[in-house]
Amino acid sequence: MQRETFLCSEGDAYYERNRGPAEHVGVALISALQAVQARPTRILEIGASDGRVLQSVKDALSCEAYGVEPSAEAVKTGNARGGGICLSVGTADKLEFEDGFFDLVVFGFCLYLCDPEDHFRIAAEANRVLRDGGLLVIFDFYGSVPYKNEYKYKPGVFSYKMDYAGMFTWHPGYRLLSRKYIEHAASLTLSRDEAVVLDILHKDMKGAFPRKA
Ligand SMILES: C[S@@+](CC[C@H](N)C(=O)[O-])C[C@H]1O[C@@H](n2cnc3c(N)ncnc32)[C@H](O)[C@@H]1O
């Protein structure tokens, strides 16, 4: 499984290649959250790396911040920074938090690296830890039809692209509140392979099945 590859080696290798700041990601995320007047008290970023994006969201929105990330090195570095965020080693399919612990869960550009066999478990775990009425953010590559690319740093690993919001919006308890299309590349390429979406979904289980009049 690619999950094991990231836990054992590729998480750290990815972190070594990408230690730099990611300010543009934090800016885009904060602005999208402010546009829907999000006021979370406790957030989780899944695929948080060393928490550089999580830290900027915590500082901007004054909330408690937790992150899960397979790279032990990224987790160690991020926790040692002392910015008040709490990172732990783990993967999206198994979240070590109580039910309804968060009011904002962010998939931080990690779903494209997850095994498709894990998608149902991943959706169930995010739904479990997100309280009713909370927000779910999906920041990831976008494909209007699902496809995969070879991951150039490790043979046998793939980048999987699809419309990840669909993992939740099939259920009436999730509604897409906002969607922003962004390019992954620094300069505009208009390549469909560079397409990224920043989606914000609202969880409303109480309102999912209104009584028929
Ligand atoms: C593109 S990076 C994004 C890091 C950070 N969220 C940011 O925006 O700067 C993707 C991260 O997902 C992590 N990742 C890979 N597989 C994962 C999995 N199954 N569950 C959670 N995170 C995973 C990688 O180790 C990597 O740190």
XYZ file of N, CA and C and ligand atoms in Angstrom:
666
model
N 0.858 -1.193 0.000
C 0.000 0.000 0.000
C 0.894 1.242 0.000
N 0.450 2.278 -0.704
C 1.192 3.544 -0.720
C 1.191 4.200 0.670
N 0.151 3.903 1.466
C 0.096 4.421 2.840
C 1.340 4.002 3.635
N 1.718 2.694 3.493
C 2.899 2.181 4.207
C 4.166 2.833 3.672
N 4.220 3.048 2.354
C 5.395 3.679 1.745
C 5.607 5.071 2.333
N 4.507 5.820 2.513
C 4.641 7.169 3.074
C 5.012 7.122 4.556
N 4.453 6.148 5.292
C 4.792 6.039 6.719
C 6.256 5.629 6.912
N 6.734 4.722 6.046
C 8.079 4.154 6.255
C 9.185 5.046 5.701
N 8.989 5.651 4.540
C 10.109 6.378 3.932
C 9.693 7.592 3.110
N 8.650 7.467 2.291
C 8.358 8.543 1.336
C 7.827 9.810 2.008
N 7.207 9.668 3.186
C 6.763 10.859 3.922
C 7.966 11.733 4.260
N 9.005 11.112 4.840
C 10.225 11.865 5.189
C 10.924 12.378 3.930
N 10.974 11.534 2.883
C 11.649 11.948 1.639
C 10.910 13.135 1.023
N 9.572 13.076 1.052
C 8.779 14.196 0.528
C 9.102 15.461 1.319
N 9.168 15.301 2.641
C 9.434 16.470 3.500
C 10.821 17.053 3.208
N 11.811 16.202 2.996
C 13.164 16.694 2.676
C 13.151 17.532 1.401
N 12.336 17.118 0.423
C 12.278 17.849 -0.862
C 11.432 19.115 -0.765
N 10.579 19.194 0.257
C 9.586 20.296 0.305
C 9.549 20.959 1.681
N 10.702 21.366 2.162
C 10.745 21.974 3.492
C 10.387 23.456 3.459
N 10.339 24.017 2.274
C 10.158 25.471 2.149
C 8.787 25.941 2.613
N 8.616 27.253 2.727
C 7.314 27.782 3.152
C 6.239 27.535 2.092
N 4.989 27.572 2.515
C 3.873 27.385 1.574
C 2.855 28.481 1.861
N 3.346 29.732 1.891
C 2.477 30.841 2.313
C 1.232 30.980 1.438
N 1.419 30.769 0.110
C 0.282 30.956 -0.805
C -0.868 29.996 -0.473
N -0.512 28.796 0.041
C -1.548 27.808 0.385
C -2.344 28.315 1.589
N -1.617 28.791 2.605
C -2.275 29.324 3.802
C -3.147 30.522 3.460
N -2.638 31.404 2.606
C -3.397 32.614 2.232
C -4.701 32.218 1.528
N -4.608 31.269 0.590
C -5.811 30.834 -0.145
C -6.818 30.182 0.795
N -6.315 29.364 1.713
C -7.192 28.644 2.636
C -7.887 29.617 3.593
N -7.111 30.534 4.166
C -7.685 31.490 5.124
C -8.726 32.364 4.421
N -8.400 32.817 3.215
C -9.347 33.694 2.519
C -10.648 32.941 2.182
N -10.541 31.662 1.781
C -11.755 30.884 1.487
C -12.573 30.664 2.758
N -11.895 30.428 3.883
C -12.610 30.206 5.148
C -13.278 31.495 5.621
N -12.582 32.620 5.456
C -13.178 33.896 5.871
C -14.388 34.231 5.001
N -14.327 33.843 3.719
C -15.440 34.145 2.812
C -16.732 33.430 3.232
N -16.603 32.280 3.914
C -17.824 31.605 4.399
C -18.037 31.858 5.905
N -17.314 32.854 6.415
C -17.432 33.283 7.827
C -17.192 32.135 8.811
N -16.191 31.314 8.484
C -15.858 30.195 9.369
C -15.218 30.722 10.644
N -15.733 30.228 11.791
C -15.131 30.596 13.081
C -14.893 29.329 13.892
N -13.963 28.492 13.421
C -13.755 27.216 14.113
C -13.077 27.407 15.464
N -13.356 26.472 16.381
C -12.640 26.509 17.665
C -11.535 25.443 17.690
N -11.739 24.352 16.916
C -10.737 23.284 16.933
C -10.643 22.671 15.539
N -9.448 22.733 14.955
C -9.324 22.239 13.581
C -8.309 21.102 13.477
N -8.520 20.293 12.457
C -7.598 19.192 12.145
C -7.166 19.329 10.695
N -5.842 19.282 10.456
C -5.367 19.164 9.076
C -4.814 17.758 8.882
N -5.310 17.078 7.863
C -4.845 15.732 7.523
C -3.841 15.880 6.374
N -2.635 15.324 6.560
C -1.549 15.551 5.597
C -0.912 16.909 5.850
N -0.595 17.147 7.137
C -0.229 18.498 7.590
C 1.237 18.847 7.391
N 2.068 17.878 6.961
C 3.513 18.092 6.894
C 3.999 18.634 8.238
N 4.825 19.697 8.244
C 5.321 20.226 9.529
C 4.401 21.308 10.097
N 3.184 21.402 9.555
C 2.189 22.316 10.113
C 2.340 23.758 9.674
N 3.099 23.981 8.613
C 3.323 25.395 8.199
C 2.020 26.064 7.773
N 1.142 25.330 7.096
C -0.150 25.907 6.686
C -1.084 25.968 7.906
N -1.083 24.893 8.669
C -1.924 24.807 9.870
C -1.626 25.962 10.826
N -0.341 26.272 10.988
C 0.063 27.364 11.894
C -0.546 28.695 11.445
N -0.513 28.937 10.114
C -1.040 30.221 9.633
C -2.562 30.280 9.834
N -3.253 29.137 9.696
C -4.710 29.125 9.925
C -4.992 29.336 11.409
N -4.221 28.668 12.259
C -4.405 28.840 13.722
C -4.222 30.309 14.109
N -3.167 30.929 13.596
C -2.883 32.321 13.959
C -3.976 33.265 13.438
N -4.463 33.002 12.216
C -5.469 33.894 11.627
C -6.835 33.734 12.279
N -7.187 32.487 12.653
C -8.553 32.239 13.135
C -8.620 31.994 14.650
N -7.459 32.066 15.323
C -7.394 31.900 16.783
C -8.141 30.649 17.261
N -7.675 29.501 16.805
C -8.332 28.251 17.200
C -7.270 27.249 17.647
N -7.730 26.168 18.278
C -6.819 25.054 18.569
C -6.527 24.336 17.257
N -5.289 23.842 17.101
C -4.941 23.237 15.806
C -4.196 21.919 15.977
N -4.704 20.894 15.306
C -4.112 19.558 15.326
C -3.800 19.132 13.894
N -2.736 18.326 13.753
C -2.393 17.834 12.421
C -1.976 16.380 12.473
N -2.276 15.658 11.391
C -1.860 14.261 11.238
C -1.020 14.171 9.976
N 0.100 13.445 10.066
C 1.046 13.420 8.954
C 1.922 12.168 9.061
N 2.117 11.422 7.940
C 2.936 10.201 8.035
C 4.432 10.444 8.247
N 4.946 11.612 7.902
C 6.389 11.858 8.049
C 6.747 12.181 9.501
N 7.503 11.259 10.150
C 7.921 11.474 11.543
C 8.811 12.707 11.643
N 9.615 12.931 10.611
C 10.537 14.070 10.616
C 9.767 15.391 10.579
N 8.753 15.462 9.719
C 7.940 16.687 9.626
C 7.219 16.947 10.949
N 6.700 15.882 11.565
C 5.969 16.013 12.837
C 6.908 16.513 13.936
N 8.119 15.928 13.978
C 9.100 16.336 15.000
C 9.461 17.817 14.829
N 9.739 18.205 13.596
C 10.139 19.596 13.318
C 9.004 20.566 13.660
N 7.793 20.208 13.243
C 6.653 21.109 13.465
C 6.321 21.272 14.939
N 6.386 20.174 15.706
C 6.078 20.266 17.146
C 7.163 21.036 17.889
N 8.405 20.931 17.394
C 9.523 21.608 18.079
C 9.490 23.117 17.831
N 8.748 23.541 16.830
C 8.711 24.972 16.500
C 8.067 25.798 17.621
N 7.180 25.159 18.381
C 6.601 25.836 19.546
C 5.519 26.844 19.214
N 4.801 26.620 18.121
C 3.749 27.565 17.736
C 2.380 27.211 18.300
N 2.345 26.179 19.166
C 1.079 25.821 19.816
C 0.209 24.886 18.993
N 0.764 24.316 17.915
C -0.003 23.315 17.169
C 0.414 21.930 17.666
N -0.445 20.951 17.451
C -0.172 19.602 17.959
C -0.209 18.625 16.789
N 0.964 18.127 16.393
C 1.049 17.217 15.241
C 1.289 15.798 15.731
N 0.738 14.820 15.017
C 1.034 13.427 15.338
C 1.220 12.627 14.056
N 1.994 11.540 14.198
C 2.258 10.674 13.042
C 1.039 9.793 12.804
N 0.574 9.767 11.569
C -0.584 8.931 11.244
C -1.013 9.154 9.811
N -2.069 8.462 9.445
C -2.591 8.592 8.083
C -4.115 8.800 8.135
N -4.636 9.227 6.999
C -6.019 9.694 6.928
C -7.060 8.618 7.243
N -6.681 7.346 7.070
C -7.654 6.262 7.228
C -7.907 5.890 8.688
N -7.063 6.411 9.608
C -7.223 6.044 11.034
C -6.868 7.264 11.875
N -7.874 7.965 12.346
C -7.650 9.206 13.086
C -7.869 8.932 14.575
N -6.841 9.236 15.371
C -6.894 8.895 16.808
C -7.548 10.019 17.616
N -8.773 10.376 17.257
C -9.498 11.431 17.979
C -10.918 10.942 18.248
N -11.522 11.573 19.277
C -12.902 11.203 19.629
C -13.887 11.650 18.549
N -15.050 11.040 18.550
C -16.127 11.428 17.632
C -16.458 12.909 17.844
N -16.652 13.651 16.773
C -17.114 15.042 16.850
C -16.133 15.995 17.512
N -14.845 15.641 17.556
C -13.839 16.447 18.275
C -13.550 17.775 17.562
N -13.751 17.828 16.249
C -13.364 19.024 15.470
C -14.583 19.702 14.856
N -14.469 21.021 14.681
C -15.517 21.690 13.900
C -15.010 22.132 12.539
N -13.727 21.844 12.249
C -13.202 22.057 10.890
C -12.158 20.972 10.616
N -12.350 20.230 9.546
C -11.376 19.219 9.127
C -10.896 19.593 7.726
N -9.565 19.649 7.570
C -8.973 20.048 6.281
C -8.163 18.887 5.715
N -8.477 18.474 4.509
C -7.591 17.559 3.797
C -6.561 18.441 3.100
N -5.332 18.445 3.629
C -4.303 19.388 3.169
C -3.485 18.873 2.007
N -4.114 18.725 0.890
C -3.425 18.294 -0.334
C -2.813 16.901 -0.168
N -3.568 15.985 0.398
C -3.025 14.637 0.613
C -3.865 13.543 -0.030
N -5.107 13.848 -0.413
C -5.961 12.770 -0.936
C -5.393 12.178 -2.222
N -4.707 12.982 -3.023
C -4.157 12.459 -4.294
C -3.076 11.407 -4.042
N -2.531 11.372 -2.807
C -1.480 10.399 -2.473
C -2.039 9.173 -1.757
N -3.310 9.187 -1.445
C -3.901 8.087 -0.671
C -4.332 6.937 -1.579
N -4.279 5.727 -1.037
C -4.715 4.542 -1.795
C -6.214 4.613 -2.025
N -6.665 4.422 -3.264
C -8.113 4.412 -3.516
C -8.850 3.385 -2.660
N -8.167 2.270 -2.305
C -8.800 1.252 -1.440
C -9.134 1.840 -0.063
N -8.464 2.930 0.312
C -8.703 3.547 1.629
C -9.789 4.618 1.592
N -10.283 4.979 0.409
C -11.165 6.153 0.330
C -12.398 6.064 1.233
N -13.021 4.886 1.296
C -14.232 4.790 2.122
C -13.888 4.944 3.607
N -12.754 4.323 4.011
C -12.324 4.454 5.416
C -11.981 5.909 5.736
N -11.306 6.572 4.781
C -10.886 7.968 4.975
C -12.112 8.868 5.145
N -13.102 8.671 4.286
C -14.326 9.489 4.382
C -15.030 9.220 5.714
N -15.076 7.943 6.108
C -15.763 7.596 7.363
C -15.049 8.218 8.562
N -13.720 8.215 8.553
C -12.958 8.777 9.667
C -13.125 10.293 9.753
N -13.043 10.990 8.614
C -13.217 12.454 8.631
C -14.621 12.793 9.113
N -15.602 12.049 8.619
C -16.992 12.292 9.044
C -17.152 12.021 10.545
N -16.478 10.999 11.035
C -16.602 10.628 12.464
C -16.056 11.730 13.374
N -14.894 12.307 13.017
C -14.276 13.290 13.933
C -14.824 14.703 13.745
N -15.618 14.916 12.681
C -16.187 16.250 12.423
C -17.573 16.338 13.058
N -17.774 17.355 13.896
C -19.079 17.469 14.554
C -20.143 17.926 13.556
N -21.384 17.618 13.863
C -22.469 18.076 12.990
C -22.486 19.603 12.992
N -22.664 20.201 11.831
C -22.617 21.658 11.703
C -21.232 22.168 11.340
N -20.230 21.271 11.334
C -18.857 21.685 11.040
C -18.575 21.797 9.544
N -17.338 22.215 9.264
C -16.916 22.410 7.865
C -15.800 21.436 7.512
N -15.823 21.008 6.260
C -14.803 20.102 5.743
C -14.164 20.775 4.534
N -12.829 20.862 4.540
C -12.132 21.480 3.404
C -11.374 20.406 2.635
N -11.531 20.431 1.318
C -10.740 19.559 0.450
C -9.920 20.455 -0.462
N -8.610 20.416 -0.258
C -7.678 21.196 -1.078
C -6.859 20.150 -1.823
N -7.109 19.967 -3.111
C -6.414 18.859 -3.793
C -6.453 19.004 -5.304
N -5.697 18.137 -5.964
C -5.805 18.046 -7.418
C -7.240 17.685 -7.777
N -7.633 18.116 -8.974
C -9.005 17.879 -9.420
C -8.992 17.213 -10.799
N -9.785 16.172 -10.937
C -10.013 15.595 -12.259
C -11.505 15.394 -12.429
N -12.078 15.918 -13.520
C -13.532 15.752 -13.696
C -13.855 14.284 -13.949
N -12.878 13.536 -14.492
C -12.990 12.072 -14.524
C -11.758 11.523 -13.792
N -11.912 10.421 -13.057
C -10.773 9.896 -12.290
C -9.648 9.387 -13.200
N -8.401 9.647 -12.827
C -7.236 9.073 -13.520
C -6.035 9.094 -12.586
N -4.957 8.399 -13.006
C -3.753 8.400 -12.164
C -2.517 8.685 -13.005
N -1.505 9.282 -12.351
C -0.197 9.556 -12.955
C 0.872 8.830 -12.151
N 1.946 8.404 -12.826
C 3.099 7.877 -12.088
C 3.667 8.988 -11.218
N 3.995 8.662 -9.986
C 4.619 9.615 -9.059
C 6.120 9.539 -9.346
N 6.705 10.651 -9.741
C 8.040 10.534 -10.334
C 9.155 10.184 -9.345
N 8.884 10.304 -8.039
C 9.957 10.083 -7.064
C 10.044 8.648 -6.562
N 9.010 7.838 -6.868
C 9.005 6.476 -6.308
C 8.237 5.548 -7.241
N 8.920 4.566 -7.844
C 8.205 3.645 -8.734
C 7.097 2.913 -7.981
N 5.994 2.708 -8.641
C 4.874 1.978 -8.040
C 3.912 2.864 -7.267
N 4.306 4.140 -7.067
C 3.415 5.079 -6.370
C 2.738 5.946 -7.429
N 1.467 6.274 -7.187
C 0.700 7.070 -8.160
C 0.090 8.306 -7.498
N -0.137 9.319 -8.327
C -0.970 10.465 -7.931
C -2.355 10.195 -8.505
N -3.353 10.164 -7.644
C -4.724 9.868 -8.086
C -5.524 11.162 -8.109
N -6.138 11.435 -9.268
C -6.886 12.688 -9.391
C -8.361 12.396 -9.703
N -9.221 13.102 -9.005
C -10.662 12.951 -9.215
C -11.349 14.140 -8.553
N -12.660 14.131 -8.547
C -13.401 15.173 -7.835
C -13.657 14.641 -6.417
N -12.725 14.945 -5.500
C -12.776 14.339 -4.168
C -13.985 14.764 -3.334
N -14.589 15.901 -3.663
C -15.777 16.327 -2.898
C -16.864 15.251 -2.967
N -16.872 14.513 -4.076
C -17.880 13.459 -4.261
C -17.811 12.360 -3.207
N -16.665 12.235 -2.507
C -16.561 11.255 -1.422
C -17.558 11.566 -0.314
N -18.021 12.840 -0.267
C -18.948 13.275 0.792
C -20.301 13.727 0.234
N -20.293 14.386 -0.934
C -21.535 15.030 -1.386
C -22.575 14.046 -1.926
N -22.211 12.754 -2.045
C -23.235 11.766 -2.415
C -24.287 11.684 -1.317
N -23.861 12.105 -0.078
C -24.767 12.013 1.071
C -25.447 13.371 1.286
N -26.754 13.375 1.553
C -27.439 14.669 1.738
C -26.990 15.442 2.972
N -26.198 14.810 3.841
C -25.669 15.505 5.014
C -24.497 16.415 4.690
N -24.002 16.362 3.459
C -22.893 17.249 3.059
C -23.300 18.095 1.860
N -22.987 19.392 1.951
C -23.336 20.320 0.871
C -22.090 21.142 0.533
N -21.839 21.276 -0.779
C -20.699 22.081 -1.217
C -21.054 23.553 -1.045
N -20.344 24.230 -0.120
C -20.630 25.646 0.148
C -19.886 26.558 -0.806
N -18.605 26.216 -1.073
C -17.842 27.045 -1.998
C -16.784 26.205 -2.693
N -16.475 26.588 -3.917
C -15.434 25.900 -4.698
C -14.603 26.944 -5.407
N -13.284 26.824 -5.255
C -12.388 27.742 -5.947
C -11.434 26.910 -6.789
N -11.352 27.232 -8.087
C -10.410 26.541 -8.963
C -9.096 27.304 -8.942
N -8.001 26.559 -8.771
C -6.670 27.155 -8.656
C -5.731 26.338 -9.542
N -4.596 26.923 -9.936
C -3.571 26.150 -10.661
C -2.497 25.707 -9.692
N -2.026 24.473 -9.839
C -0.957 23.993 -8.975
C 0.370 24.642 -9.347
N 0.628 24.795 -10.642
C 1.902 25.368 -11.099
C 1.970 26.844 -10.708
N 3.201 27.327 -10.474
C 3.385 28.721 -10.057
C 2.952 29.688 -11.158
N 3.238 29.324 -12.427
C 2.778 30.179 -13.524
C 1.658 29.460 -14.277
N 0.786 30.246 -14.879
C -0.419 29.684 -15.507
C -0.062 28.778 -16.694
N -0.507 27.514 -16.634
C -0.232 26.577 -17.731
C -1.521 26.203 -18.467
N -2.651 26.350 -17.799
C -3.964 25.918 -18.296
C -4.017 24.409 -18.561
N -3.009 23.684 -18.034
C -3.027 22.231 -18.184
C -4.057 21.645 -17.219
N -4.892 20.737 -17.717
C -5.898 20.116 -16.832
C -5.225 19.324 -15.725
N -4.000 18.856 -15.997
C -3.283 18.066 -15.007
C -2.833 18.908 -13.811
N -2.832 20.221 -13.968
C -2.417 21.125 -12.885
C -3.622 21.670 -12.113
N -4.818 21.215 -12.490
C -6.029 21.781 -11.861
C -6.157 21.351 -10.406
N -6.442 22.336 -9.571
C -6.593 22.120 -8.125
C -7.913 22.758 -7.700
N -8.598 22.145 -6.752
C -9.774 22.825 -6.180
C -9.620 22.997 -4.683
N -10.197 24.094 -4.228
C -10.300 24.343 -2.779
C -11.805 24.357 -2.482
N -12.269 23.249 -1.949
C -13.702 23.084 -1.686
C -13.996 23.228 -0.201
N -15.097 23.879 0.116
C -15.576 23.908 1.506
C -16.968 23.288 1.543
N -17.096 22.237 2.369
C -18.367 21.531 2.495
C -18.922 21.751 3.896
N -20.251 21.821 3.972
C -20.919 21.978 5.266
C -21.579 20.664 5.635
N -21.330 20.236 6.878
C -21.962 19.004 7.356
C -23.239 19.361 8.120
N -24.354 18.819 7.679
C -25.635 19.096 8.335
C -26.473 17.816 8.337
N -26.153 16.946 9.287
C -26.867 15.665 9.352
C -28.313 15.866 9.814
N -28.511 16.843 10.723
C -29.889 17.063 11.216
C -30.810 17.475 10.081
N -30.262 18.266 9.137
C -31.106 18.768 8.055
C -31.092 17.891 6.812
N -30.401 16.743 6.888
C -30.194 15.936 5.678
C -31.496 15.347 5.119
N -32.378 14.953 6.019
C -33.621 14.316 5.565
C -34.822 15.058 6.144
N -35.175 16.196 5.556
C -36.324 16.939 6.088
C -37.599 16.121 5.927
N -38.493 16.287 6.887
C -39.785 15.571 6.832
C -40.575 16.061 5.626
N -41.159 15.146 4.881
C -41.929 15.538 3.700
C -43.240 16.202 4.151
N -43.532 17.393 3.555
C -44.745 18.135 3.970
C -45.993 17.406 3.515
C 1.477 17.940 -0.914
S 1.892 17.626 0.779
C 0.959 18.908 1.572
C 1.497 19.324 2.888
C 0.742 20.490 3.568
N -0.636 20.168 3.799
C 0.859 21.742 2.751
O -0.155 22.153 2.150
O 1.950 22.310 2.703
C 0.995 16.133 1.094
C 1.257 15.522 2.457
O 0.387 14.393 2.603
C 1.083 13.402 3.313
N 0.434 12.095 3.080
C 0.745 11.114 2.179
N -0.060 10.061 2.327
C -0.924 10.350 3.342
C -1.994 9.632 3.989
N -2.365 8.406 3.594
N -2.641 10.239 5.001
C -2.298 11.484 5.406
N -1.285 12.203 4.835
C -0.621 11.652 3.813
C 2.509 13.498 2.768
O 3.454 12.918 3.632
C 2.680 15.017 2.612
O 3.256 15.623 3.745
